[in-house]
mmCIF file of C-alpha atoms in Angstrom:
data_model
loop_
_atom_site.group_PDB
_atom_site.id
_atom_site.type_symbol
_atom_site.label_atom_id
_atom_site.label_comp_id
_atom_site.label_asym_id
_atom_site.label_seq_id
_atom_site.Cartn_x
_atom_site.Cartn_y
_atom_site.Cartn_z
ATOM 1 C CA MET U 353 2.221 -22.247 22.555
ATOM 2 C CA ILE U 354 -0.012 -22.969 19.633
ATOM 3 C CA VAL U 355 -1.791 -20.868 17.038
ATOM 4 C CA VAL U 356 -5.467 -21.505 16.293
ATOM 5 C CA SER U 357 -7.947 -20.259 13.726
ATOM 6 C CA SER U 358 -9.897 -17.417 15.315
ATOM 7 C CA CYS U 359 -13.232 -18.902 14.291
ATOM 8 C CA LEU U 360 -12.473 -22.002 16.380
ATOM 9 C CA ALA U 361 -12.194 -19.779 19.451
ATOM 10 C CA GLY U 362 -15.648 -18.358 18.776
ATOM 11 C CA LEU U 363 -14.605 -15.122 17.098
ATOM 12 C CA GLN U 364 -17.046 -14.134 14.361
ATOM 13 C CA VAL U 365 -14.573 -13.804 11.510
ATOM 14 C CA ARG U 366 -15.679 -16.432 8.999
ATOM 15 C CA TYR U 367 -16.639 -15.244 5.527
ATOM 16 C CA ASP U 368 -20.312 -15.301 6.598
ATOM 17 C CA GLY U 369 -19.650 -13.450 9.868
ATOM 18 C CA GLY U 370 -20.045 -16.626 11.886
ATOM 19 C CA HIS U 371 -17.708 -18.848 13.874
ATOM 20 C CA CYS U 372 -17.006 -22.554 14.472
ATOM 21 C CA LEU U 373 -16.639 -22.526 18.247
ATOM 22 C CA ARG U 374 -14.730 -25.426 19.771
ATOM 23 C CA ASN U 375 -14.776 -25.133 23.533
ATOM 24 C CA GLU U 376 -11.440 -26.906 23.958
ATOM 25 C CA ILE U 377 -9.819 -24.265 21.707
ATOM 26 C CA THR U 378 -11.430 -21.389 23.620
ATOM 27 C CA LYS U 379 -10.099 -22.861 26.858
ATOM 28 C CA LEU U 380 -6.537 -22.917 25.503
ATOM 29 C CA VAL U 381 -6.814 -19.266 24.466
ATOM 30 C CA GLU U 382 -8.252 -18.274 27.866
ATOM 31 C CA GLU U 383 -5.408 -20.129 29.619
ATOM 32 C CA GLY U 384 -2.814 -18.269 27.523
ATOM 33 C CA LYS U 385 -1.659 -21.466 25.798
ATOM 34 C CA ALA U 386 -2.811 -20.398 22.348
ATOM 35 C CA ILE U 387 -3.227 -17.281 20.248
ATOM 36 C CA THR U 388 -5.753 -16.760 17.476
ATOM 37 C CA VAL U 389 -5.228 -15.759 13.846
ATOM 38 C CA ARG U 390 -7.582 -15.222 10.933
ATOM 39 C CA PRO U 391 -5.396 -15.025 7.847
ATOM 40 C CA GLU U 392 -7.998 -13.517 5.509
ATOM 41 C CA VAL U 393 -8.669 -10.655 7.928
ATOM 42 C CA LEU U 394 -4.924 -10.170 8.519
ATOM 43 C CA GLY U 395 -4.568 -10.035 4.736
ATOM 44 C CA GLY U 396 -7.075 -7.190 4.474
ATOM 45 C CA LEU U 397 -10.456 -8.811 3.791
ATOM 46 C CA SER U 398 -13.511 -7.707 5.750
ATOM 47 C CA THR U 399 -16.090 -9.752 7.629
ATOM 48 C CA PRO U 400 -18.532 -10.689 6.295
ATOM 49 C CA ARG U 401 -17.266 -11.222 2.753
ATOM 50 C CA GLU U 402 -18.116 -13.339 -0.240
ATOM 51 C CA PRO U 403 -17.008 -16.960 -0.080
ATOM 52 C CA ALA U 404 -13.799 -17.683 -1.945
ATOM 53 C CA GLU U 405 -12.248 -20.842 -3.357
ATOM 54 C CA ILE U 406 -8.957 -21.805 -4.949
ATOM 55 C CA ILE U 407 -9.269 -22.151 -8.717
ATOM 56 C CA ASP U 408 -7.117 -24.627 -10.669
ATOM 57 C CA GLY U 409 -5.149 -26.054 -7.762
ATOM 58 C CA ASN U 410 -4.483 -25.805 -4.049
ATOM 59 C CA GLY U 411 -2.616 -23.586 -1.606
ATOM 60 C CA GLU U 412 0.765 -24.875 -2.761
ATOM 61 C CA ASP U 413 -0.152 -23.907 -6.316
ATOM 62 C CA VAL U 414 -1.285 -20.443 -5.179
ATOM 63 C CA LEU U 415 2.059 -19.867 -3.453
ATOM 64 C CA ASP U 416 3.830 -21.005 -6.619
ATOM 65 C CA GLY U 417 1.771 -18.645 -8.819
ATOM 66 C CA LYS U 418 0.017 -21.530 -10.619
ATOM 67 C CA ALA U 419 -3.474 -21.041 -9.137
ATOM 68 C CA LYS U 420 -5.520 -18.197 -7.727
ATOM 69 C CA VAL U 421 -8.143 -17.548 -5.078
ATOM 70 C CA VAL U 422 -11.365 -16.085 -6.428
ATOM 71 C CA ASN U 423 -14.532 -14.999 -4.659
ATOM 72 C CA GLN U 424 -17.980 -16.124 -5.759
ATOM 73 C CA SER U 425 -18.400 -13.025 -7.969
ATOM 74 C CA GLY U 426 -15.205 -13.892 -9.817
ATOM 75 C CA LYS U 427 -12.956 -11.258 -8.228
ATOM 76 C CA ASP U 428 -9.351 -12.344 -7.738
ATOM 77 C CA VAL U 429 -8.552 -12.160 -4.005
ATOM 78 C CA THR U 430 -5.283 -14.105 -4.179
ATOM 79 C CA ASP U 431 -3.128 -11.301 -2.777
ATOM 80 C CA PHE U 432 -5.305 -11.023 0.343
ATOM 81 C CA PHE U 433 -4.873 -14.749 1.004
ATOM 82 C CA ILE U 434 -1.115 -14.673 0.414
ATOM 83 C CA ASN U 435 -0.634 -11.569 2.582
ATOM 84 C CA GLY U 436 -2.729 -13.167 5.324
ATOM 85 C CA ALA U 437 -0.730 -16.382 5.152
ATOM 86 C CA TYR U 438 2.522 -14.473 5.631
ATOM 87 C CA ALA U 439 1.023 -12.519 8.554
ATOM 88 C CA ALA U 440 -0.061 -15.805 10.190
ATOM 89 C CA LEU U 441 3.419 -17.244 9.625
ATOM 90 C CA GLU U 442 4.959 -14.178 11.265
ATOM 91 C CA LYS U 443 2.742 -14.608 14.338
ATOM 92 C CA ALA U 444 3.560 -18.310 14.568
ATOM 93 C CA LEU U 445 7.284 -17.597 14.385
ATOM 94 C CA GLU U 446 7.014 -14.761 16.956
ATOM 95 C CA ILE U 447 5.661 -17.106 19.604
ATOM 96 C CA ASN U 448 7.715 -20.136 18.527
ATOM 97 C CA ALA U 449 4.510 -22.064 17.915
ATOM 98 C CA THR U 450 4.824 -25.805 18.279
ATOM 99 C CA MET U 451 1.607 -26.428 16.359
ATOM 100 C CA VAL U 452 -1.084 -24.617 14.412
ATOM 101 C CA VAL U 453 -4.723 -25.777 14.479
ATOM 102 C CA LEU U 454 -6.678 -24.560 11.467
ATOM 103 C CA LYS U 455 -10.286 -24.854 10.288
ATOM 104 C CA GLU U 456 -10.649 -27.600 7.714
ATOM 105 C CA ASN U 457 -11.955 -26.944 4.163
ATOM 106 C CA SER U 458 -11.038 -23.252 4.069
ATOM 107 C CA PRO U 459 -9.097 -21.902 1.055
ATOM 108 C CA SER U 460 -6.781 -20.400 3.639
ATOM 109 C CA CYS U 461 -6.755 -22.864 6.517
ATOM 110 C CA GLY U 462 -7.681 -26.265 5.104
ATOM 111 C CA SER U 463 -4.899 -28.713 5.911
ATOM 112 C CA LEU U 464 -6.340 -31.907 4.417
ATOM 113 C CA ARG U 465 -9.287 -30.796 2.289
ATOM 114 C CA ILE U 466 -10.457 -27.646 0.545
ATOM 115 C CA TYR U 467 -13.444 -26.765 -1.609
ATOM 116 C CA ASN U 468 -12.900 -27.745 -5.251
ATOM 117 C CA GLY U 469 -13.073 -24.261 -6.810
ATOM 118 C CA ASN U 470 -16.461 -24.702 -8.471
ATOM 119 C CA PHE U 471 -18.582 -23.189 -5.669
ATOM 120 C CA ASN U 472 -20.738 -26.323 -5.630
ATOM 121 C CA GLY U 473 -20.019 -27.443 -2.050
ATOM 122 C CA GLU U 474 -17.773 -30.297 -3.126
ATOM 123 C CA LYS U 475 -14.386 -30.784 -1.489
ATOM 124 C CA MET U 476 -11.104 -32.265 -2.639
ATOM 125 C CA ALA U 477 -7.800 -33.255 -1.093
ATOM 126 C CA GLY U 478 -5.474 -30.299 -0.673
ATOM 127 C CA MET U 479 -4.254 -27.510 1.565
ATOM 128 C CA GLY U 480 -5.247 -23.890 1.781
ATOM 129 C CA VAL U 481 -2.755 -21.068 1.282
ATOM 130 C CA THR U 482 -1.895 -20.496 4.959
ATOM 131 C CA ALA U 483 -1.609 -24.200 5.768
ATOM 132 C CA ALA U 484 0.733 -24.678 2.804
ATOM 133 C CA LEU U 485 2.957 -21.729 3.766
ATOM 134 C CA LEU U 486 3.194 -22.814 7.406
ATOM 135 C CA ARG U 487 4.129 -26.370 6.413
ATOM 136 C CA ARG U 488 6.717 -25.069 3.950
ATOM 137 C CA ASN U 489 8.302 -23.310 6.898
ATOM 138 C CA GLY U 490 8.452 -26.434 9.049
ATOM 139 C CA ILE U 491 5.489 -25.681 11.287
ATOM 140 C CA LYS U 492 3.205 -28.555 12.268
ATOM 141 C CA VAL U 493 -0.309 -27.895 10.967
ATOM 142 C CA ILE U 494 -3.358 -29.953 11.910
ATOM 143 C CA SER U 495 -7.063 -29.547 11.303
ATOM 144 C CA ASP U 496 -9.666 -28.869 13.957
ATOM 145 C CA VAL U 497 -10.918 -32.425 13.363
ATOM 146 C CA GLN U 498 -7.463 -33.916 13.963
ATOM 147 C CA PHE U 499 -7.092 -31.775 17.095
ATOM 148 C CA ALA U 500 -10.402 -33.054 18.483
ATOM 149 C CA GLU U 501 -9.336 -36.638 17.717
ATOM 150 C CA THR U 502 -6.050 -36.197 19.646
ATOM 151 C CA LEU U 503 -8.020 -34.987 22.671
ATOM 152 C CA LEU U 504 -10.230 -38.066 22.533
ATOM 153 C CA GLY U 505 -7.317 -40.241 22.512
#
């Protein structure tokens, strides 16, 4: 069993109310080989919501209390992201997930890259809060891009 970002399965839970449908992910969910999670929603944020980015660090830094997640209006939404990360971890542990496939660039789910915290569309190397927590707990985390590449071969 694997865990996948809900938006990759076509669920409209992204900050803008949209999704990032990947048919191969939807198929796994339909076949009962994967379950979906959306950490921000599990953490208590609504859809749609303002975009958020990690300020002064990455997901590891957020978990260590050295950085925070802020929405575009400047409101601190760190606790929602941390609570959502722990809820996603709980689900992954419940099903003994062998892998988690998360949407790249997200302040929650990015596993290789996240937005730089300046709300200017630029990205930087780093993990989101959920990706960092899952990895800290020994769970294999890959991006949707990496997942697609493994399918191609």
